[in-house]
Tab-separated table of C-alpha atoms in Angstrom:
chain	number	residue	atom	x	y	z
A	125	ILE	CA	10.821	-9.993	16.029
A	126	VAL	CA	14.067	-10.666	14.170
A	127	PRO	CA	15.274	-10.038	10.603
A	128	GLY	CA	13.644	-12.454	8.186
A	129	MET	CA	10.540	-12.935	10.345
A	130	LEU	CA	7.212	-12.268	8.640
A	131	VAL	CA	4.476	-10.161	10.227
A	132	GLY	CA	1.019	-10.077	8.677
A	133	ILE	CA	-0.957	-6.852	8.507
A	134	CYS	CA	-4.683	-6.791	7.771
A	135	VAL	CA	-6.084	-3.289	8.198
A	136	GLU	CA	-8.328	-0.813	6.438
A	137	ARG	CA	-6.919	2.055	4.379
A	138	SER	CA	-5.926	4.299	7.257
A	139	LEU	CA	-3.122	5.884	9.239
A	140	GLU	CA	-2.785	2.566	11.093
A	141	MET	CA	-1.862	0.949	7.779
A	142	ILE	CA	1.200	3.157	7.371
A	143	VAL	CA	2.079	2.974	11.076
A	144	GLY	CA	1.881	-0.813	10.912
A	145	ILE	CA	4.061	-1.139	7.808
A	146	LEU	CA	6.750	1.192	9.137
A	147	GLY	CA	6.626	-0.437	12.574
A	148	ILE	CA	7.165	-3.895	11.100
A	149	LEU	CA	10.125	-2.689	9.031
A	150	LYS	CA	11.599	-0.761	11.941
A	151	ALA	CA	11.436	-3.896	14.077
A	152	GLY	CA	13.482	-5.665	11.423
A	153	ALA	CA	10.733	-7.921	10.095
A	154	ALA	CA	9.058	-8.151	6.685
A	155	TYR	CA	5.416	-7.201	6.238
A	156	VAL	CA	2.796	-9.415	4.603
A	157	PRO	CA	-0.163	-7.252	3.518
A	158	ILE	CA	-3.580	-8.922	3.612
A	159	ASP	CA	-6.580	-7.157	2.116
A	160	ALA	CA	-9.479	-7.172	4.597
A	161	THR	CA	-11.916	-7.799	1.733
A	162	TYR	CA	-10.307	-11.143	0.869
A	163	PRO	CA	-12.405	-14.267	1.492
A	164	GLN	CA	-11.529	-16.082	4.726
A	165	GLU	CA	-10.211	-19.012	2.720
A	166	ARG	CA	-7.641	-16.797	1.002
A	167	ILE	CA	-6.622	-15.133	4.284
A	168	THR	CA	-6.200	-18.549	5.901
A	169	TRP	CA	-4.035	-19.725	3.010
A	170	ILE	CA	-1.762	-16.671	3.233
A	171	LEU	CA	-1.343	-16.988	7.012
A	172	GLU	CA	-0.601	-20.710	6.784
A	173	ASN	CA	1.696	-20.435	3.784
A	174	SER	CA	3.705	-17.536	5.181
A	175	GLN	CA	3.617	-18.904	8.749
A	176	THR	CA	3.400	-15.418	10.193
A	177	PRO	CA	3.643	-15.571	14.009
A	178	VAL	CA	2.074	-12.123	14.450
A	179	LEU	CA	-0.813	-10.375	12.693
A	180	LEU	CA	-1.511	-6.658	13.042
A	181	THR	CA	-5.150	-5.710	12.534
A	182	GLN	CA	-7.973	-3.499	13.835
A	183	GLN	CA	-10.708	-4.372	16.313
A	184	THR	CA	-13.479	-3.983	13.743
A	185	LEU	CA	-11.858	-6.553	11.458
A	186	GLN	CA	-11.280	-9.313	13.994
A	187	SER	CA	-14.646	-10.955	13.342
A	188	LYS	CA	-13.766	-11.262	9.643
A	189	LEU	CA	-10.487	-13.055	10.310
A	190	PRO	CA	-10.288	-16.852	10.363
A	191	VAL	CA	-9.462	-18.717	13.550
A	192	HIS	CA	-5.719	-19.165	13.478
A	193	SER	CA	-2.778	-19.696	15.804
A	194	THR	CA	-1.211	-16.380	14.771
A	195	ARG	CA	-0.933	-13.864	17.611
A	196	VAL	CA	-3.238	-10.915	16.867
A	197	ILE	CA	-2.438	-7.322	17.840
A	198	CYS	CA	-5.037	-4.584	17.265
A	199	LEU	CA	-3.383	-1.312	16.335
A	200	ASP	CA	-6.417	0.737	17.348
A	201	THR	CA	-7.291	-0.829	20.732
A	202	ASP	CA	-4.127	-2.411	22.154
A	203	TRP	CA	-2.313	0.842	22.922
A	204	GLU	CA	-2.442	0.211	26.676
A	205	VAL	CA	-0.132	-2.743	26.066
A	206	ILE	CA	1.844	-1.121	23.252
A	207	THR	CA	2.731	1.978	25.281
A	208	GLN	CA	4.302	-0.206	27.979
A	209	GLN	CA	7.028	-1.198	25.525
A	210	SER	CA	10.366	0.604	25.257
A	211	SER	CA	10.347	3.895	23.367
A	212	GLU	CA	13.984	3.459	22.354
A	213	ASN	CA	14.784	2.849	18.696
A	214	PRO	CA	15.250	-0.888	18.170
A	215	ARG	CA	18.681	-2.067	17.105
A	216	THR	CA	18.441	-4.595	14.291
A	217	GLN	CA	20.935	-6.398	12.108
A	218	VAL	CA	18.906	-6.055	8.908
A	219	THR	CA	20.958	-6.393	5.729
A	220	PRO	CA	20.125	-5.473	2.109
A	221	ASN	CA	19.432	-9.149	1.459
A	222	ASP	CA	16.826	-9.495	4.213
A	223	LEU	CA	13.155	-9.483	3.240
A	224	ALA	CA	11.215	-6.208	3.338
A	225	TYR	CA	7.835	-7.616	2.328
A	226	ILE	CA	5.998	-10.503	0.680
A	227	ILE	CA	2.991	-9.788	-1.531
A	228	TYR	CA	0.754	-12.643	-2.580
A	229	THR	CA	-0.284	-12.666	-6.233
A	230	SER	CA	-3.250	-14.541	-7.685
A	231	GLY	CA	-0.913	-17.241	-8.963
A	232	SER	CA	-1.133	-19.095	-12.263
A	233	THR	CA	-2.311	-22.236	-10.458
A	234	GLY	CA	-5.229	-20.495	-8.786
A	235	LYS	CA	-3.524	-20.392	-5.392
A	236	PRO	CA	-1.821	-17.210	-4.199
A	237	LYS	CA	1.953	-17.166	-4.492
A	238	GLY	CA	4.149	-15.080	-2.233
A	239	VAL	CA	6.642	-12.855	-4.053
A	240	GLN	CA	9.599	-12.121	-1.784
A	241	ILE	CA	11.146	-8.669	-2.019
A	242	THR	CA	14.339	-7.706	-0.194
A	243	HIS	CA	15.381	-4.358	1.223
A	244	ARG	CA	17.857	-4.081	-1.660
A	245	ASN	CA	14.993	-4.505	-4.155
A	246	LEU	CA	12.847	-1.938	-2.360
A	247	VAL	CA	15.643	0.627	-2.131
A	248	HIS	CA	16.559	0.200	-5.802
A	249	SER	CA	12.989	0.557	-7.055
A	250	THR	CA	12.316	3.574	-4.844
A	251	SER	CA	15.595	5.262	-5.789
A	252	ALA	CA	14.911	4.622	-9.482
A	253	ARG	CA	11.562	6.409	-9.271
A	254	ILE	CA	13.051	9.356	-7.404
A	255	ASN	CA	15.812	9.694	-10.007
A	256	TYR	CA	13.560	9.226	-13.040
A	257	TYR	CA	10.643	11.428	-11.998
A	258	GLN	CA	12.341	14.711	-11.229
A	259	GLU	CA	9.112	16.440	-10.232
A	260	PRO	CA	8.805	16.395	-6.411
A	261	ILE	CA	5.681	14.772	-4.983
A	262	GLY	CA	3.205	17.210	-3.529
A	263	CYS	CA	0.372	14.743	-2.963
A	264	PHE	CA	0.144	11.135	-4.171
A	265	LEU	CA	-3.321	9.616	-4.488
A	266	LEU	CA	-3.084	5.908	-3.617
A	267	LEU	CA	-6.037	4.039	-5.096
A	268	SER	CA	-4.721	0.474	-5.150
A	269	SER	CA	-4.911	-1.920	-2.215
A	270	PHE	CA	-1.748	-2.194	-0.137
A	271	ALA	CA	-1.857	-5.910	-0.964
A	272	PHE	CA	-1.010	-5.084	-4.599
A	273	ASP	CA	2.564	-4.356	-5.625
A	274	SER	CA	1.617	-1.000	-7.198
A	275	SER	CA	0.985	0.345	-3.688
A	276	VAL	CA	4.695	0.056	-2.897
A	277	ALA	CA	5.491	2.802	-5.396
A	278	GLY	CA	3.023	5.217	-3.869
A	279	ILE	CA	3.865	4.523	-0.237
A	280	PHE	CA	7.664	4.560	-0.240
A	281	TRP	CA	8.224	6.990	-3.101
A	282	THR	CA	6.000	9.517	-1.351
A	283	ILE	CA	7.224	9.246	2.231
A	284	CYS	CA	10.893	9.080	1.180
A	285	THR	CA	10.574	12.424	-0.611
A	286	GLY	CA	8.481	14.192	2.008
A	287	GLY	CA	5.249	14.224	0.039
A	288	THR	CA	1.682	13.724	1.260
A	289	LEU	CA	0.088	10.297	0.825
A	290	LEU	CA	-3.670	10.477	0.280
A	291	LEU	CA	-5.581	7.322	1.260
A	292	PRO	CA	-9.207	7.577	0.116
A	293	GLN	CA	-11.862	5.144	1.247
A	294	ALA	CA	-11.966	1.839	-0.579
A	295	GLY	CA	-14.095	1.752	-3.719
A	296	LEU	CA	-13.776	5.458	-4.479
A	297	GLN	CA	-12.539	4.643	-7.990
A	298	LEU	CA	-16.093	3.484	-8.728
A	299	GLU	CA	-17.363	7.025	-8.121
A	300	VAL	CA	-15.512	9.123	-10.656
A	301	ALA	CA	-17.154	12.424	-9.751
A	302	LYS	CA	-16.121	12.103	-6.089
A	303	LEU	CA	-12.631	11.022	-7.173
A	304	ILE	CA	-12.273	14.166	-9.280
A	305	GLU	CA	-13.395	16.315	-6.343
A	306	LEU	CA	-10.758	14.652	-4.160
A	307	ILE	CA	-8.032	15.295	-6.733
A	308	SER	CA	-9.004	18.946	-6.907
A	309	GLN	CA	-9.555	19.470	-3.168
A	310	HIS	CA	-6.216	17.968	-2.106
A	311	ARG	CA	-4.250	19.339	-5.071
A	312	VAL	CA	-3.103	15.852	-6.082
A	313	SER	CA	0.136	15.999	-8.084
A	314	HIS	CA	0.795	12.277	-8.647
A	315	LEU	CA	-1.615	9.542	-9.606
A	316	LEU	CA	-1.291	5.841	-10.430
A	317	SER	CA	-4.374	4.519	-12.173
A	318	LEU	CA	-5.839	2.050	-14.622
A	319	PRO	CA	-5.865	3.620	-18.115
A	320	SER	CA	-9.630	3.110	-18.333
A	321	LEU	CA	-10.176	4.984	-15.049
A	322	TYR	CA	-7.890	7.833	-16.093
A	323	ALA	CA	-9.827	8.126	-19.362
A	324	LEU	CA	-13.045	8.575	-17.365
A	325	ILE	CA	-11.390	11.221	-15.209
A	326	LEU	CA	-10.315	13.169	-18.305
A	327	GLN	CA	-13.797	12.897	-19.793
A	328	GLN	CA	-15.669	14.108	-16.728
A	329	ALA	CA	-13.304	16.601	-15.068
A	330	LYS	CA	-13.072	20.311	-15.719
A	331	PRO	CA	-9.525	21.386	-16.704
A	332	GLU	CA	-9.106	23.491	-13.553
A	333	GLN	CA	-9.874	20.441	-11.362
A	334	LEU	CA	-6.785	18.655	-12.672
A	335	GLU	CA	-4.428	21.626	-12.877
A	336	ASN	CA	-2.149	20.302	-10.112
A	337	LEU	CA	-1.595	16.874	-11.708
A	338	ARG	CA	2.020	16.574	-12.830
A	339	THR	CA	2.704	12.844	-13.102
A	340	ILE	CA	0.170	10.199	-14.103
A	341	ILE	CA	1.266	6.570	-14.238
A	342	VAL	CA	-1.103	4.134	-15.940
A	343	ALA	CA	-0.745	0.405	-15.336
A	344	GLY	CA	-2.681	-2.809	-14.875
A	345	GLU	CA	-4.060	-3.010	-18.416
A	346	SER	CA	-3.022	-1.974	-21.914
A	347	CYS	CA	-2.951	1.769	-22.520
A	348	PRO	CA	-4.515	2.934	-25.813
A	349	PRO	CA	-2.387	5.494	-27.694
A	350	GLU	CA	-5.459	7.743	-27.914
A	351	LEU	CA	-5.311	8.290	-24.167
A	352	LEU	CA	-1.862	9.856	-24.435
A	353	LYS	CA	-3.017	12.090	-27.275
A	354	ILE	CA	-6.014	13.254	-25.255
A	355	HIS	CA	-3.759	14.163	-22.348
């Protein structure tokens, strides 16, 4: 793995997801997140278009992946091989202009398009959030898929400030009552959400269940002014 090389990662929302992302970056490569719920056709397109030589995944997801020439490494079952590698910190020649990640958007043509983001971009965006939002992160609830750009804010903003990153099971946003319980139980302080979902949370939650929320970022759709007045 060398700077500029792309490494795909297709995993469930889990500790392995964060381990995989940080491992790819530490090795000097750029990560290409692939949502496990994507159709095989879309996954195939991303792997072929990005030409990733290595794909990190989990054993349970291998049957869902298309047949491809990419070398597959399972983060949950290949530890016998992984632990044989050197435990020394790798020395890389990564520069601010090297890629940190590529996230594939839906694309105006109907085919996904890879948006290339450098380490300089990632550092600037993360630093900007830290400087703008003065409130330290206690616990950030990450609802979006790691294959969406909004996940970058939650992941790197949180771990770079020593906060706790909460990764609920996929689809939890469809069960508002359980989502509210999670916010209350884990004393969530930061939340990034669709305005419509946040409106449902405000409607159904008791005030004491949201008492630890300090910063709520709404994105992904237009935000009605009434929502701000309610809050």
